[in-house]
Every structure is written in structure tokens, then in C-alpha cells.
mmCIF file of N, CA, C and O in Angstrom:
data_model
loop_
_atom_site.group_PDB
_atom_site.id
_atom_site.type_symbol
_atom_site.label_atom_id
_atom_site.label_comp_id
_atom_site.label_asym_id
_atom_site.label_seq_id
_atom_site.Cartn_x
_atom_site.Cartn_y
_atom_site.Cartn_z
ATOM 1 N N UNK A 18 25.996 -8.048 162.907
ATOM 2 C CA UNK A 18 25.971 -8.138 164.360
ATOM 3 C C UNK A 18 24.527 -8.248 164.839
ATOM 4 O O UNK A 18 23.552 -7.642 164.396
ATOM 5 N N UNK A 19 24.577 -9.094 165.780
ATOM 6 C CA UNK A 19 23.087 -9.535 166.552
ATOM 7 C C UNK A 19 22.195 -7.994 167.248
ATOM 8 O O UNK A 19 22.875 -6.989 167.459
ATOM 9 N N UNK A 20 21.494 -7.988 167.385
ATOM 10 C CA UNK A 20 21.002 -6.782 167.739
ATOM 11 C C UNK A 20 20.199 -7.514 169.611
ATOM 12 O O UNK A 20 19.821 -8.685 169.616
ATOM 13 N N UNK A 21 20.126 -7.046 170.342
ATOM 14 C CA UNK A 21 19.947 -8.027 171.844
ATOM 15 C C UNK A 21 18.700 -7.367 171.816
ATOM 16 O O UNK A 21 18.617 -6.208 171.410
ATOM 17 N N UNK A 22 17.432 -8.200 172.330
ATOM 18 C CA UNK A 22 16.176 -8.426 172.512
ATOM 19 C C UNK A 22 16.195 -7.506 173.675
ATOM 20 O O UNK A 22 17.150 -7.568 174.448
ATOM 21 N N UNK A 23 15.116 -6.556 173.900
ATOM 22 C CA UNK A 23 15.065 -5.410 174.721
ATOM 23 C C UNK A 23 13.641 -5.496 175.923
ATOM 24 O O UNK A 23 13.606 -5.065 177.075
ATOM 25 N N UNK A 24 12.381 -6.341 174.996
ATOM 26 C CA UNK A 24 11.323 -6.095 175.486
ATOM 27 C C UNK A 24 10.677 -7.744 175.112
ATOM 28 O O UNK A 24 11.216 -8.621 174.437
ATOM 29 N N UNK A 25 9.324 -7.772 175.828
ATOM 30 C CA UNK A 25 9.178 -8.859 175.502
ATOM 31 C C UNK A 25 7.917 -8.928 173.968
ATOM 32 O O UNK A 25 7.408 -9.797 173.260
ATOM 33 N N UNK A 26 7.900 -7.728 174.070
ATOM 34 C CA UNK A 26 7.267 -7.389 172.562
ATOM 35 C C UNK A 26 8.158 -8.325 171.975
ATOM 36 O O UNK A 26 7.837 -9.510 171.882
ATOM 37 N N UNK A 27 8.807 -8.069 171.736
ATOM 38 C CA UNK A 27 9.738 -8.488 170.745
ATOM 39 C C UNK A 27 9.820 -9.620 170.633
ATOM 40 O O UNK A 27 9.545 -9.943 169.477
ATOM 41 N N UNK A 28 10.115 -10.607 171.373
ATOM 42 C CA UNK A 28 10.097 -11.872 172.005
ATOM 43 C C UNK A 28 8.488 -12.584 170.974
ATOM 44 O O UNK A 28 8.430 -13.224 169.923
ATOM 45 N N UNK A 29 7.785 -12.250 171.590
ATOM 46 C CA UNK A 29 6.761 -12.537 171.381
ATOM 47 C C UNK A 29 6.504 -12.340 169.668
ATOM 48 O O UNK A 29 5.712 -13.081 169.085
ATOM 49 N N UNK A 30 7.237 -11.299 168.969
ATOM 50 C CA UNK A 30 6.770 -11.035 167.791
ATOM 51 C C UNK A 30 8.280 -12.360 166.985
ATOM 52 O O UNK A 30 7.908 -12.715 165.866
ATOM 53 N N UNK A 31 9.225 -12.794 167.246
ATOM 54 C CA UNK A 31 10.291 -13.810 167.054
ATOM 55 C C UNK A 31 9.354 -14.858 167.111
ATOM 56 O O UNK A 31 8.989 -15.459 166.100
ATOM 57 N N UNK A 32 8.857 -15.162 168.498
ATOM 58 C CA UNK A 32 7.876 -16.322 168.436
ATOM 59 C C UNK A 32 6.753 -16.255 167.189
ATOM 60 O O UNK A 32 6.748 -17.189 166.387
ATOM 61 N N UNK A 33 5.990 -15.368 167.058
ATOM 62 C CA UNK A 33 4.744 -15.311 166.107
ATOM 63 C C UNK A 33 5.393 -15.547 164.797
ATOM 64 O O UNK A 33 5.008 -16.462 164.069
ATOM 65 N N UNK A 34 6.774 -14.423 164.333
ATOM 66 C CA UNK A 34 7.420 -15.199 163.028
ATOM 67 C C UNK A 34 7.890 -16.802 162.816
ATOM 68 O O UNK A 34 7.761 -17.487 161.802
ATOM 69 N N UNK A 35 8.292 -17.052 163.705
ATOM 70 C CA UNK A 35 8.718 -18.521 163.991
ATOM 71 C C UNK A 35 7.760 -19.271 163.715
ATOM 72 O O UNK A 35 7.975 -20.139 162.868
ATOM 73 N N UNK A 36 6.546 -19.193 164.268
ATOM 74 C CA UNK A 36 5.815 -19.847 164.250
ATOM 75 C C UNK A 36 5.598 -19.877 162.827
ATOM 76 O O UNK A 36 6.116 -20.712 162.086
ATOM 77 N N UNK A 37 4.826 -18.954 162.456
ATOM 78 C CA UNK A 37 4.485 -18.934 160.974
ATOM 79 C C UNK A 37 5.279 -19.911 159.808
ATOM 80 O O UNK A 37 4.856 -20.749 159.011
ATOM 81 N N UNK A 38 6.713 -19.349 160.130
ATOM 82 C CA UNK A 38 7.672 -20.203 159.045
ATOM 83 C C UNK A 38 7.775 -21.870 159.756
ATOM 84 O O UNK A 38 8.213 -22.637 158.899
ATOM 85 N N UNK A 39 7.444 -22.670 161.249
ATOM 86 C CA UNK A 39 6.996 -23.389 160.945
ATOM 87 C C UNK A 39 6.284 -23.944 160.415
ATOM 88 O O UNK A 39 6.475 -24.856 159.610
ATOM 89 N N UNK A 40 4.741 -23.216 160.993
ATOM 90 C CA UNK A 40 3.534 -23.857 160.141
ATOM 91 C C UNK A 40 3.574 -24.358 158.493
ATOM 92 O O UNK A 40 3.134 -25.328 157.875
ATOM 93 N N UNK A 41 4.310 -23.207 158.171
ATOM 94 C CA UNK A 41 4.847 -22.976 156.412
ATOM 95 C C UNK A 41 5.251 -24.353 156.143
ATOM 96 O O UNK A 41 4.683 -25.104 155.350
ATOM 97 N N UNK A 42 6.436 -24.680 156.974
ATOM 98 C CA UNK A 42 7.426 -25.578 156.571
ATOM 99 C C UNK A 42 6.706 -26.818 156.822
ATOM 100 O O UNK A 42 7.096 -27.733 156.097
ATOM 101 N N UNK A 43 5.812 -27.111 157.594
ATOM 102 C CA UNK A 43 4.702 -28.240 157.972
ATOM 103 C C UNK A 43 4.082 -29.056 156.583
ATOM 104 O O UNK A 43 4.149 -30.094 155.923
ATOM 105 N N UNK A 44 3.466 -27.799 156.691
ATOM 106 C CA UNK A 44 2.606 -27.550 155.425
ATOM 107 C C UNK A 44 3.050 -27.940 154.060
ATOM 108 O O UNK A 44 2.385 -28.564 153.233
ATOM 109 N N UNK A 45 4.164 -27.527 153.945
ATOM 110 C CA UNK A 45 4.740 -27.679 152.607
ATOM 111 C C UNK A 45 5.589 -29.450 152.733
ATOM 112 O O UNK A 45 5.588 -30.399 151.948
ATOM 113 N N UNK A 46 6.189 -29.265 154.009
ATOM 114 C CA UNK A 46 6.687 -30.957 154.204
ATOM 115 C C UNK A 46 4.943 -32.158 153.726
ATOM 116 O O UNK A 46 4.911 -33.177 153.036
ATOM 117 N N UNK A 47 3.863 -31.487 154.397
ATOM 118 C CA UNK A 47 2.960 -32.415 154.411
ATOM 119 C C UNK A 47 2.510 -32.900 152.797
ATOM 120 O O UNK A 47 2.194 -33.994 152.331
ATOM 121 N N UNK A 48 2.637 -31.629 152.244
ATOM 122 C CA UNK A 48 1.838 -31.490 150.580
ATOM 123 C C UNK A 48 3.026 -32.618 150.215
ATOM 124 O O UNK A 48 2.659 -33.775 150.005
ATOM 125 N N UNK A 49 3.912 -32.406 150.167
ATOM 126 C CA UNK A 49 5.253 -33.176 149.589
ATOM 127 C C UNK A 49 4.874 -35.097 149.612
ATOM 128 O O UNK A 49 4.912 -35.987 148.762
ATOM 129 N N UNK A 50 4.573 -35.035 150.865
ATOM 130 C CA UNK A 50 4.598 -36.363 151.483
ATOM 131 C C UNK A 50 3.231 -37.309 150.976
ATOM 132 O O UNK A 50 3.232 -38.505 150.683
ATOM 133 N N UNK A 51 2.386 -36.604 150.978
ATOM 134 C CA UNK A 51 0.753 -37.003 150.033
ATOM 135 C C UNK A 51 0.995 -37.016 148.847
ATOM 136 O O UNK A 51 0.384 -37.757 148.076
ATOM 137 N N UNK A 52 2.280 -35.896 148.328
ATOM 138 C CA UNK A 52 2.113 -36.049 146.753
ATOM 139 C C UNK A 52 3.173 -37.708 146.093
ATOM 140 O O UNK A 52 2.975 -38.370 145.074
ATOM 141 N N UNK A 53 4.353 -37.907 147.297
ATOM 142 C CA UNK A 53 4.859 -39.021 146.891
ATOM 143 C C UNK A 53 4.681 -39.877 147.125
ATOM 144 O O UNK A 53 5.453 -40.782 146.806
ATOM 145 N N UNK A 54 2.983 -40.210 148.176
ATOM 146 C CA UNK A 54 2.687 -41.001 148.566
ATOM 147 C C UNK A 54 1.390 -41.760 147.048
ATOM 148 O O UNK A 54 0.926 -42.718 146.429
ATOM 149 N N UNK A 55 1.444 -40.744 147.220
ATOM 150 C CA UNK A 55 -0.191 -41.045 145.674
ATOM 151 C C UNK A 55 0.636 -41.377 144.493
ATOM 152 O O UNK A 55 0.409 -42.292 143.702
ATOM 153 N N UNK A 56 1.492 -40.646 144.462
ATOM 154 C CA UNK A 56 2.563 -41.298 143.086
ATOM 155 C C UNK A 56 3.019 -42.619 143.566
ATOM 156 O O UNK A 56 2.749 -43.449 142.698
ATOM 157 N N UNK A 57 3.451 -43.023 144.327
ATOM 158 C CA UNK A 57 4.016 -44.317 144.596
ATOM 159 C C UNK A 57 2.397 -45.612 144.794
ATOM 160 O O UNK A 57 2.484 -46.815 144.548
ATOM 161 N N UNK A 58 1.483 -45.113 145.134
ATOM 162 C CA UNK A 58 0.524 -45.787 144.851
ATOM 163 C C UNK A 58 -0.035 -46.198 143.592
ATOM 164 O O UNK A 58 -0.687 -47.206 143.322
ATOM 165 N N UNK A 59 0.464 -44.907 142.619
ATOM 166 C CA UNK A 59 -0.140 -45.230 141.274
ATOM 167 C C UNK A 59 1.207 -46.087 140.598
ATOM 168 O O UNK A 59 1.133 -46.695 139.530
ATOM 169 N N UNK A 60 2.122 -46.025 141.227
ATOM 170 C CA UNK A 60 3.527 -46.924 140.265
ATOM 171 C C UNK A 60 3.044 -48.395 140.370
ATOM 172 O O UNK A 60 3.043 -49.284 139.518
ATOM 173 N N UNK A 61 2.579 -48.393 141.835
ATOM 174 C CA UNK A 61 2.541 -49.774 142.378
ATOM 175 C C UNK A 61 1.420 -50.767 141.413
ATOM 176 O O UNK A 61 1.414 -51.953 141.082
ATOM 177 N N UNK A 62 0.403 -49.462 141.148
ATOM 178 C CA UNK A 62 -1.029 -50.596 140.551
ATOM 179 C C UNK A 62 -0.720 -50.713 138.759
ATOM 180 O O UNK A 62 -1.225 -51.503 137.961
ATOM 181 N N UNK A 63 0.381 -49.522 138.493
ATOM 182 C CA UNK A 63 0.604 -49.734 137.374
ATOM 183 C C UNK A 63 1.917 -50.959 137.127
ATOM 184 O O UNK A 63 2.275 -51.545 136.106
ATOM 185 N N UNK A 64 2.253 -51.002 138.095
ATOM 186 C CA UNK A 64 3.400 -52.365 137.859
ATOM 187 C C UNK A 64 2.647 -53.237 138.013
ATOM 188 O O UNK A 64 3.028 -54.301 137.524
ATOM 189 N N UNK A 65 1.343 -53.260 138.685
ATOM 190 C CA UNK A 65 0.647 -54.775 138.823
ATOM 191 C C UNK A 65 -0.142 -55.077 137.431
ATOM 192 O O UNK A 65 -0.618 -56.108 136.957
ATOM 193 N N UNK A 66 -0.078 -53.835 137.019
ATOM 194 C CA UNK A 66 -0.747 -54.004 135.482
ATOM 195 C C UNK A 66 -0.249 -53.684 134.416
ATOM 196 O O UNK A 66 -0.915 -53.185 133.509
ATOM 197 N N UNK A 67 0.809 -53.880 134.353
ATOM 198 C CA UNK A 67 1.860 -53.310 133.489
ATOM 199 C C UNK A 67 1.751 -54.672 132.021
ATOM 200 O O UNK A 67 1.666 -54.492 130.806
ATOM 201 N N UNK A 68 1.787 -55.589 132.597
ATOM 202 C CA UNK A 68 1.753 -56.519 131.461
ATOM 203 C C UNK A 68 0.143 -56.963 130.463
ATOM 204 O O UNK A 68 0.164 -57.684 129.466
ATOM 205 N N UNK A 69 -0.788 -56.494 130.896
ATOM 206 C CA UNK A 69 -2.383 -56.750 130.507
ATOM 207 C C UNK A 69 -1.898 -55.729 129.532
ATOM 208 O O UNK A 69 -1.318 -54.683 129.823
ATOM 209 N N UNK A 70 -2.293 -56.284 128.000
ATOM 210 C CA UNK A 70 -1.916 -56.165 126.793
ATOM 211 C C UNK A 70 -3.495 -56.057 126.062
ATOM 212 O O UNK A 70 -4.238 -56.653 126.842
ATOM 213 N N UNK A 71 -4.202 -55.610 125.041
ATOM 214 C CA UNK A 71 -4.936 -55.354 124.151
ATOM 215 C C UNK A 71 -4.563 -56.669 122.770
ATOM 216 O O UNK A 71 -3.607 -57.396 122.500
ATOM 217 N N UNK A 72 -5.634 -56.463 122.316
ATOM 218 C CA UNK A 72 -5.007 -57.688 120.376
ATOM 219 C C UNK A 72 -4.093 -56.783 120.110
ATOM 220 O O UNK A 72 -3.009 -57.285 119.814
ATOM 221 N N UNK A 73 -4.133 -55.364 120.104
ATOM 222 C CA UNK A 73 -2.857 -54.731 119.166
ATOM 223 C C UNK A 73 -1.628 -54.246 120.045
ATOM 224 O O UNK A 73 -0.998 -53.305 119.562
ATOM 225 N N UNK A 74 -1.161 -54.783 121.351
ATOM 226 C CA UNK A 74 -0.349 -54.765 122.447
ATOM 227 C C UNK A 74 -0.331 -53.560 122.603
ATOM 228 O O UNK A 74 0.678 -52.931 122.285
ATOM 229 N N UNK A 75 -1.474 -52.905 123.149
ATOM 230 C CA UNK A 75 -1.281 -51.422 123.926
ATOM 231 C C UNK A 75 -1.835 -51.922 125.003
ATOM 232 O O UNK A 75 -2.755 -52.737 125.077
ATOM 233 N N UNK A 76 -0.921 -51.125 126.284
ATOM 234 C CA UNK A 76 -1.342 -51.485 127.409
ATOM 235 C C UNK A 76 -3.053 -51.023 127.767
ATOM 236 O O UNK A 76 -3.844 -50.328 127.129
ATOM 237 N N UNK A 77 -3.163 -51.656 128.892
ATOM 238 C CA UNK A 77 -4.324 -51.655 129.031
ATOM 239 C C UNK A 77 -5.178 -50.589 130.451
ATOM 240 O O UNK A 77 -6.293 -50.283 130.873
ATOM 241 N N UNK A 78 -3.483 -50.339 130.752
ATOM 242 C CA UNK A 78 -3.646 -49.671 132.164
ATOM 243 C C UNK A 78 -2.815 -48.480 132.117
ATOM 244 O O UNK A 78 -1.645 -48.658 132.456
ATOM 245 N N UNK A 79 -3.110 -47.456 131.817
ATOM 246 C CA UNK A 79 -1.400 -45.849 131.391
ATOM 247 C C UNK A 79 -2.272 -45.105 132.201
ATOM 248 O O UNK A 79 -3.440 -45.263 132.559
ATOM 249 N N UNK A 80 -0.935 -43.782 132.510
ATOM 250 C CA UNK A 80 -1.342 -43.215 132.827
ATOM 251 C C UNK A 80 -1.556 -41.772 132.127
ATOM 252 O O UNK A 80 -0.923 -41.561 131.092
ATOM 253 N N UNK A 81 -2.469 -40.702 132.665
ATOM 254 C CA UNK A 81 -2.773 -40.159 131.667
ATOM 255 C C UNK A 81 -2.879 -38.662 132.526
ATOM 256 O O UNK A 81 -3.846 -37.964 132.832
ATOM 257 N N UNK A 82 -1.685 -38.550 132.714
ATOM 258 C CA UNK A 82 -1.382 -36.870 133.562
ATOM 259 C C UNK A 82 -2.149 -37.008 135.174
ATOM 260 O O UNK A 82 -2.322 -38.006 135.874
ATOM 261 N N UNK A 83 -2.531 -35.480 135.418
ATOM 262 C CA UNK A 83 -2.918 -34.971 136.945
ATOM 263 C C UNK A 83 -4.542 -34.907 136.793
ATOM 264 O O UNK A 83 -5.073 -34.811 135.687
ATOM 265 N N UNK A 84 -5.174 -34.960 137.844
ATOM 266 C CA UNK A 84 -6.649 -34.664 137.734
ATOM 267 C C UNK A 84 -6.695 -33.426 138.476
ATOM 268 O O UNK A 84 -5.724 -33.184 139.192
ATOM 269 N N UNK A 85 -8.003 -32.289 138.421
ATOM 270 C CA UNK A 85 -7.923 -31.309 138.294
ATOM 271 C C UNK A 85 -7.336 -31.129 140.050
ATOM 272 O O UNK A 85 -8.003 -31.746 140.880
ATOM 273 N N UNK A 86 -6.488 -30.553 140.411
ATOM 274 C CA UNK A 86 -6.584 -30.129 141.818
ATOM 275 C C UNK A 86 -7.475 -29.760 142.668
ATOM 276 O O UNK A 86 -8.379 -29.005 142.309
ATOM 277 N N UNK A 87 -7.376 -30.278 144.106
ATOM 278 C CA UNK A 87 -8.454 -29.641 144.817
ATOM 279 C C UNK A 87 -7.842 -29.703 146.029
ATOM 280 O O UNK A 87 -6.856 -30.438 146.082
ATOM 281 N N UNK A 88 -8.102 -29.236 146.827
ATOM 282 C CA UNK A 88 -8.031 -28.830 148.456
ATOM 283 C C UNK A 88 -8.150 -30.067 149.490
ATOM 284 O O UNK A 88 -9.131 -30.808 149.424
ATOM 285 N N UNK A 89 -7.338 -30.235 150.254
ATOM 286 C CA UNK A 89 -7.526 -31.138 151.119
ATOM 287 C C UNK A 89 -7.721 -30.370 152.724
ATOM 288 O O UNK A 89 -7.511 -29.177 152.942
ATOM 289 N N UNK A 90 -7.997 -30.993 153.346
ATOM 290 C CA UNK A 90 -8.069 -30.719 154.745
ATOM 291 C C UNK A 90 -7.155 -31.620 155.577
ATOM 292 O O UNK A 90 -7.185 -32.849 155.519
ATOM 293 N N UNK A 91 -6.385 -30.942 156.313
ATOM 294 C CA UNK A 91 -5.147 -31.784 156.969
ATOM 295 C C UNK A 91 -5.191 -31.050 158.241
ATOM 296 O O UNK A 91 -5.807 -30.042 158.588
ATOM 297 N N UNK A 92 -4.213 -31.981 158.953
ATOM 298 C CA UNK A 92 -3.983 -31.466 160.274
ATOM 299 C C UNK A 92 -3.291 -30.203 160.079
ATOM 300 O O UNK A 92 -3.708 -29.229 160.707
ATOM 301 N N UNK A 93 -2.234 -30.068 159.254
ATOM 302 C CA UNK A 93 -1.085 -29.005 158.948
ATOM 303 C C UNK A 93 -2.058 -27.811 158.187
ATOM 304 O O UNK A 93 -1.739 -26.641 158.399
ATOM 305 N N UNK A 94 -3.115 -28.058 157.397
ATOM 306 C CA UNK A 94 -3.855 -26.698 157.038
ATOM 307 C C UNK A 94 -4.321 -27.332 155.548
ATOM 308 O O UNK A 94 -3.937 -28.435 155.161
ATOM 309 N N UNK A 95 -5.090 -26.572 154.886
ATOM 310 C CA UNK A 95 -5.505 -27.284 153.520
ATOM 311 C C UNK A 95 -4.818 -26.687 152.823
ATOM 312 O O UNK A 95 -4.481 -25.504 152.843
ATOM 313 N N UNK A 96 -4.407 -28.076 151.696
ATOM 314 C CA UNK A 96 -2.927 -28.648 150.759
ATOM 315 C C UNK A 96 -3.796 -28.502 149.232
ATOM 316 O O UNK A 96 -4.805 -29.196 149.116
ATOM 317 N N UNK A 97 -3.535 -27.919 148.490
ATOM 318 C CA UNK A 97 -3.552 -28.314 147.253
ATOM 319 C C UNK A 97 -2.646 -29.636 146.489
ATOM 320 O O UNK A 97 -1.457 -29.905 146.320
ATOM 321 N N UNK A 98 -3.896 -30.221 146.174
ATOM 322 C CA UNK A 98 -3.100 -31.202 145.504
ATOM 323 C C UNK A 98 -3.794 -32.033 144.433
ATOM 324 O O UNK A 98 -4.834 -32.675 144.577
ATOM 325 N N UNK A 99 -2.817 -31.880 142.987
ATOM 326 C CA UNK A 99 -3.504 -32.440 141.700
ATOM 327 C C UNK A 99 -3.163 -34.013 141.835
ATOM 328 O O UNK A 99 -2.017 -33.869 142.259
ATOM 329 N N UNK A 100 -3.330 -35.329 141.780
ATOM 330 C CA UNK A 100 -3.283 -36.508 141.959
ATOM 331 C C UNK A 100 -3.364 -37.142 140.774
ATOM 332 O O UNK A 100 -4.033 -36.684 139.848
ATOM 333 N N UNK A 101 -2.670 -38.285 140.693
ATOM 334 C CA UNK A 101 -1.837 -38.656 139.275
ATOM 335 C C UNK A 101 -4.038 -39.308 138.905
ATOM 336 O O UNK A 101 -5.074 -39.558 139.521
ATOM 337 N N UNK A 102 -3.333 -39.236 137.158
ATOM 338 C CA UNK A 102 -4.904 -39.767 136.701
ATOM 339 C C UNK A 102 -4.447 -41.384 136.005
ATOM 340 O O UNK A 102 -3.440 -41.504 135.307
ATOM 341 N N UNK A 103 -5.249 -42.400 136.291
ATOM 342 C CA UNK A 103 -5.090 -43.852 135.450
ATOM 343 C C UNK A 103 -6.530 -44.163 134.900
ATOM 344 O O UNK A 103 -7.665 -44.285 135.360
ATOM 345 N N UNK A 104 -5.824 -44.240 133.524
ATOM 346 C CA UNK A 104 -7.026 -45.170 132.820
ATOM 347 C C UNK A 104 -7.014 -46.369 132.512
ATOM 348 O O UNK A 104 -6.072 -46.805 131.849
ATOM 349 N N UNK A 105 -7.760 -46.960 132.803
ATOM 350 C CA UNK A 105 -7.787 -48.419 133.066
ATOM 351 C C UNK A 105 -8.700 -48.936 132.021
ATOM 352 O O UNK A 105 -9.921 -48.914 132.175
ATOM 353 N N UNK A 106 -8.073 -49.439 130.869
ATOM 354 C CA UNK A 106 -9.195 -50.082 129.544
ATOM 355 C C UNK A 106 -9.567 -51.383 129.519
ATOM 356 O O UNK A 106 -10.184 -51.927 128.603
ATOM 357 N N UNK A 107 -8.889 -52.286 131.335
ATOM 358 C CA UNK A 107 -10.027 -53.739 131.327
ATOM 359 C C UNK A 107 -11.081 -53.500 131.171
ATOM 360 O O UNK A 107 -11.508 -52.405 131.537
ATOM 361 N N UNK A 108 -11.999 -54.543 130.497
ATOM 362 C CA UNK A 108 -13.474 -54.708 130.631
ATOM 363 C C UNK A 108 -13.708 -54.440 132.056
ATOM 364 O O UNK A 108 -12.792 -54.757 132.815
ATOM 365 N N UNK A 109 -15.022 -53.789 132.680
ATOM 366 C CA UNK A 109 -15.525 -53.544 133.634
ATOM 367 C C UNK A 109 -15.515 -54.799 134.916
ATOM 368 O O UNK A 109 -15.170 -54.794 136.098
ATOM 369 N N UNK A 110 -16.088 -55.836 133.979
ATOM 370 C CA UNK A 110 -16.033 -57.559 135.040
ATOM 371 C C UNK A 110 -14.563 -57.784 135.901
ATOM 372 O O UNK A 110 -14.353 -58.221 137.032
ATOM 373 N N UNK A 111 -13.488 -57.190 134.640
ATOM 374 C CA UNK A 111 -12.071 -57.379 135.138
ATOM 375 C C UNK A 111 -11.599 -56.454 136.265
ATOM 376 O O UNK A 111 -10.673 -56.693 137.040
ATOM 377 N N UNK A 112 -12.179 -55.636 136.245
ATOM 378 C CA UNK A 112 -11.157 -54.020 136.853
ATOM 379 C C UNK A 112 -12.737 -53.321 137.443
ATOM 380 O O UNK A 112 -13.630 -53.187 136.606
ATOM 381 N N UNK A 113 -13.027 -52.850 139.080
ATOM 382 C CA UNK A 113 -13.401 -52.125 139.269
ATOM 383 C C UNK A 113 -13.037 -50.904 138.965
ATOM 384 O O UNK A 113 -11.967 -50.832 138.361
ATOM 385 N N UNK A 114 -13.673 -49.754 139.225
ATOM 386 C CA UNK A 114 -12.784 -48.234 139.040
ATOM 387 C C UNK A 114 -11.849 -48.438 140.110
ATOM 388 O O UNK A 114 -12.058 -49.021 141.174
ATOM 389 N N UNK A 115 -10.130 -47.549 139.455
ATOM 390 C CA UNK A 115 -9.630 -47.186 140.255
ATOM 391 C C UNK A 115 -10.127 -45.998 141.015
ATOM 392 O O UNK A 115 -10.839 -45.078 140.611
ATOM 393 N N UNK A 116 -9.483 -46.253 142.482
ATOM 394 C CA UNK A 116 -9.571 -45.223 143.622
ATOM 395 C C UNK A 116 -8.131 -45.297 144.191
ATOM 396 O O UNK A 116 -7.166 -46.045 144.030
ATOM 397 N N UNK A 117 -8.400 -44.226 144.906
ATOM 398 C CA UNK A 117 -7.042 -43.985 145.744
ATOM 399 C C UNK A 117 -7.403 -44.105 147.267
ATOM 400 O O UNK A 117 -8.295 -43.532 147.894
ATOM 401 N N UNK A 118 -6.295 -45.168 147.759
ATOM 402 C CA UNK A 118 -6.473 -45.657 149.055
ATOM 403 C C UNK A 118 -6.160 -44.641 149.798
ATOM 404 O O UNK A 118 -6.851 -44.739 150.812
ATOM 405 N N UNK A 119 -5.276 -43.402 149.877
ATOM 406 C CA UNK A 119 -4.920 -42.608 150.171
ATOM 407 C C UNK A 119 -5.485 -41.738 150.630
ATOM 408 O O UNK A 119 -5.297 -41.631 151.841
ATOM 409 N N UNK A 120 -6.468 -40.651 149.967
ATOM 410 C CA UNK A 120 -7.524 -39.792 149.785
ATOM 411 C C UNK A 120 -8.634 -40.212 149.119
ATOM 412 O O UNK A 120 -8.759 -40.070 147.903
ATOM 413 N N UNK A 121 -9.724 -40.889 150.059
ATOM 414 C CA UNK A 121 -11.264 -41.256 149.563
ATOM 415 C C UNK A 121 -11.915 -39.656 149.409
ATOM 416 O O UNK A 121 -11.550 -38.582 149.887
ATOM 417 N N UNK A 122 -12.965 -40.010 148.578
ATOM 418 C CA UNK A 122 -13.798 -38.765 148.785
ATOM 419 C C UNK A 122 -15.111 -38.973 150.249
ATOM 420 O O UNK A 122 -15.491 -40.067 150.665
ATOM 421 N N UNK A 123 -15.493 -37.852 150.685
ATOM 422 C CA UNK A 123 -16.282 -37.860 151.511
ATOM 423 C C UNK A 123 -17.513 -37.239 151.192
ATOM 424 O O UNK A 123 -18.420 -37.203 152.024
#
């Protein structure tokens, strides 16, 4: 059974929890959305390079796990987030370094 709001203490302390478990839920929606956004960036450059082959047919472009995590700054609050790693074994002339269009460094 509901218990009925008496004061506006109270009120006010509903609001402050509320709030919180929005911010939470922000936050955690936002990390989500950067993390399937950077994965879908790295599918994309690896399908564009999926076929560039070596003399002994190993690809030339894999990927090779997370890079170390670090902190972002967002509107929603700062996100931890590890970001997929690609190594890219074109010759240099062929392939600048990859970057992520996503999150530049500053």
C-alpha cells in the first residue's frame, strides 16, 4: 500500500531520487550509444578492408581487442569507454593511421 506524501520535504526528496535515477539512466543510455556507435564504425572500415590480402592471404586490416579505457566528457557526465583497437598492416603510402571519426583526441 502507497503511503500519501505529507510534507513537501518529501516531495522534494522523490524529486532529488528521481532525478538521480534519471541522470543514471542518461548516462548509461549515452555510454551504450558511443559504444555501438564506435563498433559500427570499426565494422564499416573493416568491411571496406576486408578483402586487402598479404602474399600469404592474411588480412591486412583485423581487429585486435579494446584500447585501454578512458573517460570522456559528455553532456550526460563522464563515460568510460574502452574503443575497439584496428591494425592496419597496409604500407604507410596506402593507409593513413586509423582514427575514429567519432571521438578525436583534443
Amino acid at each position: 500500500m502507497n503511503k500519501p506524501i505529507t510534507s513537501f520535504t518529501e516531495i522534494e526528496t522523490i524529486e532529488i531520487d528521481t532525478a538521480l535515477t534519471l541522470d543514471e539512466l542518461v548516462r548509461a543510455r549515452a555510454q551504450r550509444m558511443l559504444k555501438v556507435a564506435l563498433e559500427a564504425e570499426v565494422e564499416a572500415y573493416m568491411e571496406q578492408h576486408t578483402l586487402q590480402r598479404d602474399e600469404n592471404d592474411h588480412a591486412l586490416v583485423v581487429r585486435i581487442g579494446k584500447a585501454w579505457e578512458r573517460t570522456l566528457q559528455t553532456g550526460a557526465g563522464s563515460l568510460p569507454i574502452a574503443a575497439p583497437r584496428v591494425y592496419d598492416r597496409r604500407p604507410a603510402t596506402a593507409s593513413p593511421a586509423y582514427a575514429f571519426n567519432i571521438s578525436t583526441r583534443h
